mmCIF file of C-alpha atoms in Angstrom:
data_model
loop_
_atom_site.group_PDB
_atom_site.id
_atom_site.type_symbol
_atom_site.label_atom_id
_atom_site.label_comp_id
_atom_site.label_asym_id
_atom_site.label_seq_id
_atom_site.Cartn_x
_atom_site.Cartn_y
_atom_site.Cartn_z
ATOM 1 C CA MET A 1 -7.391 -16.243 -3.111
ATOM 2 C CA ASN A 2 -11.090 -16.358 -3.860
ATOM 3 C CA LEU A 3 -11.196 -20.176 -3.770
ATOM 4 C CA SER A 4 -9.258 -20.385 -0.501
ATOM 5 C CA THR A 5 -11.848 -18.266 1.322
ATOM 6 C CA TYR A 6 -14.862 -20.454 0.482
ATOM 7 C CA GLY A 7 -16.377 -21.850 3.639
ATOM 8 C CA VAL A 8 -14.598 -19.390 5.950
ATOM 9 C CA ALA A 9 -17.013 -17.020 7.668
ATOM 10 C CA ARG A 10 -16.490 -13.334 6.892
ATOM 11 C CA GLU A 11 -16.353 -12.541 10.619
ATOM 12 C CA THR A 12 -13.501 -15.047 11.015
ATOM 13 C CA GLN A 13 -11.647 -13.500 8.098
ATOM 14 C CA LEU A 14 -11.978 -10.023 9.644
ATOM 15 C CA ARG A 15 -10.761 -11.257 13.041
ATOM 16 C CA VAL A 16 -7.709 -12.898 11.467
ATOM 17 C CA LEU A 17 -6.991 -9.747 9.485
ATOM 18 C CA LYS A 18 -7.104 -7.687 12.700
ATOM 19 C CA LEU A 19 -4.794 -10.163 14.474
ATOM 20 C CA LEU A 20 -2.327 -10.047 11.604
ATOM 21 C CA LYS A 21 -2.324 -6.235 11.615
ATOM 22 C CA VAL A 22 -1.593 -6.196 15.364
ATOM 23 C CA ALA A 23 1.113 -8.844 14.939
ATOM 24 C CA VAL A 24 3.026 -6.854 12.331
ATOM 25 C CA GLU A 25 2.876 -3.545 14.220
ATOM 26 C CA ASN A 26 6.364 -2.510 15.311
ATOM 27 C CA GLU A 27 7.732 -5.108 12.847
ATOM 28 C CA GLY A 28 6.154 -7.906 14.894
ATOM 29 C CA LYS A 29 8.709 -7.591 17.694
ATOM 30 C CA GLU A 30 6.208 -8.055 20.548
ATOM 31 C CA MET A 31 4.908 -11.273 19.040
ATOM 32 C CA PHE A 32 8.396 -12.677 18.497
ATOM 33 C CA ASN A 33 9.582 -11.570 21.952
ATOM 34 C CA PHE A 34 6.578 -13.309 23.506
ATOM 35 C CA GLY A 35 7.395 -16.482 21.565
ATOM 36 C CA TYR A 36 11.057 -16.313 22.546
ATOM 37 C CA GLN A 37 10.287 -15.774 26.247
ATOM 38 C CA THR A 38 7.737 -18.599 26.305
ATOM 39 C CA MET A 39 10.023 -21.110 24.600
ATOM 40 C CA ARG A 40 13.061 -20.026 26.630
ATOM 41 C CA ASN A 41 11.157 -20.597 29.885
ATOM 42 C CA ARG A 42 9.921 -23.993 28.712
ATOM 43 C CA TRP A 43 13.410 -25.062 27.698
ATOM 44 C CA ARG A 44 14.820 -23.986 31.071
ATOM 45 C CA LYS A 45 12.129 -25.895 32.981
ATOM 46 C CA LEU A 46 12.640 -29.064 30.962
ATOM 47 C CA SER A 47 16.441 -28.768 31.236
ATOM 48 C CA LYS A 48 16.232 -28.369 35.004
ATOM 49 C CA THR A 49 14.003 -31.442 35.339
ATOM 50 C CA MET A 50 16.292 -33.490 33.099
ATOM 51 C CA SER A 51 19.373 -32.341 35.031
ATOM 52 C CA LEU A 52 18.044 -34.366 37.995
ATOM 53 C CA SER A 53 18.075 -37.542 35.902
ATOM 54 C CA LYS A 54 20.709 -40.145 35.222
ATOM 55 C CA ARG A 55 18.236 -42.084 33.073
ATOM 56 C CA PHE A 56 17.528 -39.368 30.492
ATOM 57 C CA SER A 57 19.461 -36.622 28.793
ATOM 58 C CA ILE A 58 18.597 -33.847 26.374
ATOM 59 C CA GLN A 59 20.807 -32.109 23.866
ATOM 60 C CA GLU A 60 23.079 -29.286 24.972
ATOM 61 C CA LEU A 61 22.505 -26.133 22.965
ATOM 62 C CA GLU A 62 24.906 -23.246 22.506
ATOM 63 C CA THR A 63 24.015 -19.575 22.495
ATOM 64 C CA GLN A 64 24.026 -17.987 19.062
ATOM 65 C CA PHE A 65 23.602 -14.604 17.474
ATOM 66 C CA CYS A 66 19.931 -13.879 16.645
ATOM 67 C CA SER A 67 19.705 -11.672 13.577
ATOM 68 C CA PHE A 68 16.093 -10.717 14.383
ATOM 69 C CA SER A 69 16.795 -9.376 17.891
ATOM 70 C CA GLU A 70 20.403 -8.529 17.026
ATOM 71 C CA LYS A 71 21.562 -10.147 20.296
ATOM 72 C CA VAL A 72 23.336 -13.303 21.380
ATOM 73 C CA ARG A 73 20.626 -15.553 22.810
ATOM 74 C CA GLY A 74 20.224 -19.048 24.126
ATOM 75 C CA ALA A 75 18.512 -21.518 21.854
ATOM 76 C CA THR A 76 14.744 -21.917 22.219
ATOM 77 C CA PRO A 77 13.891 -24.994 20.175
ATOM 78 C CA ALA A 78 10.373 -26.177 19.473
ATOM 79 C CA TYR A 79 11.455 -29.793 20.002
ATOM 80 C CA ALA A 80 13.642 -31.516 22.561
ATOM 81 C CA TRP A 81 15.641 -34.601 21.689
ATOM 82 C CA LEU A 82 15.437 -36.933 24.653
ATOM 83 C CA LYS A 83 17.906 -39.797 24.994
ATOM 84 C CA CYS A 84 17.252 -42.820 27.180
ATOM 85 C CA VAL A 85 20.677 -43.489 28.648
ATOM 86 C CA ARG A 86 20.060 -46.789 30.491
ATOM 87 C CA GLU A 87 20.961 -49.937 28.597
ATOM 88 C CA GLU A 88 17.554 -51.536 29.267
ATOM 89 C CA ASP A 89 15.660 -48.555 27.781
ATOM 90 C CA LYS A 90 16.173 -49.521 24.151
ATOM 91 C CA ASP A 91 12.894 -47.913 22.992
ATOM 92 C CA CYS A 92 12.743 -44.426 24.485
ATOM 93 C CA ASN A 93 9.315 -43.717 23.034
ATOM 94 C CA ALA A 94 7.903 -46.799 24.807
ATOM 95 C CA VAL A 95 9.345 -45.512 28.091
ATOM 96 C CA LEU A 96 7.551 -42.206 27.518
ATOM 97 C CA HIS A 97 4.295 -43.950 26.650
ATOM 98 C CA SER A 98 4.447 -45.788 29.989
ATOM 99 C CA VAL A 99 3.512 -42.477 31.683
ATOM 100 C CA ASN A 100 1.267 -41.193 28.866
ATOM 101 C CA ILE A 101 3.799 -38.898 27.214
ATOM 102 C CA THR A 102 3.443 -38.629 23.463
ATOM 103 C CA GLY A 103 6.762 -38.341 21.718
ATOM 104 C CA ARG A 104 7.982 -39.257 18.260
ATOM 105 C CA HIS A 105 10.282 -42.227 17.656
ATOM 106 C CA GLY A 106 13.841 -41.186 16.936
ATOM 107 C CA SER A 107 13.870 -43.682 14.076
ATOM 108 C CA LEU A 108 11.361 -41.489 12.214
ATOM 109 C CA PHE A 109 14.137 -38.894 11.965
ATOM 110 C CA GLY A 110 17.073 -41.191 11.255
ATOM 111 C CA ALA A 111 18.147 -41.532 14.901
ATOM 112 C CA GLU A 112 18.330 -44.628 17.097
ATOM 113 C CA SER A 113 15.302 -45.862 19.029
ATOM 114 C CA ARG A 114 17.087 -44.677 22.202
ATOM 115 C CA PHE A 115 15.995 -41.185 21.152
ATOM 116 C CA ALA A 116 12.568 -39.604 21.155
ATOM 117 C CA ARG A 117 11.496 -36.139 20.091
ATOM 118 C CA LEU A 118 9.255 -34.134 22.411
ATOM 119 C CA SER A 119 7.247 -31.174 21.186
ATOM 120 C CA LEU A 120 7.490 -28.052 23.338
ATOM 121 C CA VAL A 121 4.983 -26.185 21.168
ATOM 122 C CA LYS A 122 1.867 -26.877 23.195
ATOM 123 C CA SER A 123 -0.617 -25.014 25.330
ATOM 124 C CA ASP A 124 0.647 -24.047 28.789
ATOM 125 C CA ASP A 125 -1.532 -26.741 30.379
ATOM 126 C CA ASP A 126 -0.197 -29.429 28.040
ATOM 127 C CA PHE A 127 3.396 -28.359 28.643
ATOM 128 C CA ASP A 128 2.880 -28.373 32.424
ATOM 129 C CA LEU A 129 1.439 -31.884 32.147
ATOM 130 C CA LEU A 130 4.451 -32.984 30.085
ATOM 131 C CA LEU A 131 6.754 -31.558 32.746
ATOM 132 C CA LYS A 132 4.812 -33.285 35.528
ATOM 133 C CA ARG A 133 4.954 -36.639 33.742
ATOM 134 C CA MET A 134 8.668 -36.256 32.998
ATOM 135 C CA GLY A 135 9.121 -35.489 36.697
ATOM 136 C CA THR A 136 7.325 -38.745 37.479
ATOM 137 C CA LEU A 137 9.727 -40.689 35.267
ATOM 138 C CA VAL A 138 12.741 -38.977 36.792
ATOM 139 C CA SER A 139 11.434 -39.558 40.305
ATOM 140 C CA GLN A 140 11.144 -43.305 39.651
ATOM 141 C CA GLU A 141 14.912 -43.512 39.345
ATOM 142 C CA ASN A 142 15.609 -41.599 42.569
ATOM 143 C CA ASN A 143 15.020 -42.366 46.223
ATOM 144 C CA ASN A 144 12.455 -40.471 48.325
ATOM 145 C CA ASP A 145 14.840 -37.515 48.701
ATOM 146 C CA GLY A 146 15.026 -37.254 44.943
ATOM 147 C CA ILE A 147 11.260 -37.522 44.633
ATOM 148 C CA ASN A 148 10.730 -34.662 47.065
ATOM 149 C CA LYS A 149 13.320 -32.534 45.257
ATOM 150 C CA ILE A 150 11.686 -33.174 41.870
ATOM 151 C CA MET A 151 8.177 -32.468 43.127
ATOM 152 C CA THR A 152 9.388 -29.214 44.692
ATOM 153 C CA HIS A 153 10.987 -28.164 41.383
ATOM 154 C CA ARG A 154 7.841 -29.170 39.476
ATOM 155 C CA ASP A 155 5.632 -27.143 41.821
ATOM 156 C CA GLU A 156 7.902 -24.118 41.419
ATOM 157 C CA PHE A 157 7.731 -24.477 37.618
ATOM 158 C CA ILE A 158 3.973 -24.624 37.391
ATOM 159 C CA GLY A 159 3.437 -22.019 40.085
ATOM 160 C CA THR A 160 1.792 -24.159 42.759
ATOM 161 C CA LYS A 161 4.424 -23.423 45.363
#
């Protein structure tokens, strides 16, 4: 323990200690509920955007019993597996890079290159940007009606409408 604290300011150590004490109050339920709500909302927003697409799909997740909350809850994954459905989109990660979305190649995880993994564990601003850029990709496959529908959904998600 002594060696691991070299170079870390005492003030920083005290702040972290205080944060940890607050986090474990009430068995940490507030912290975990906040995390669950945040990830659930992100998953819903991404799912709604992807539901407007015929070019992309994401995995369907079942509700399961959560032993921490002792309730049946929808899944709130930290990563989304995106599949490029179109035959010409053989490298899904390259498609994402075309609109400056950073994903991870499916092949890094034993999947085909038609898959890419997106991280949903980001700051709110970064997640909103991801959603906006995914909306751009989805809108490219739709006509102007589809574009307007996507932009309306995006604005509702990020609170600009």
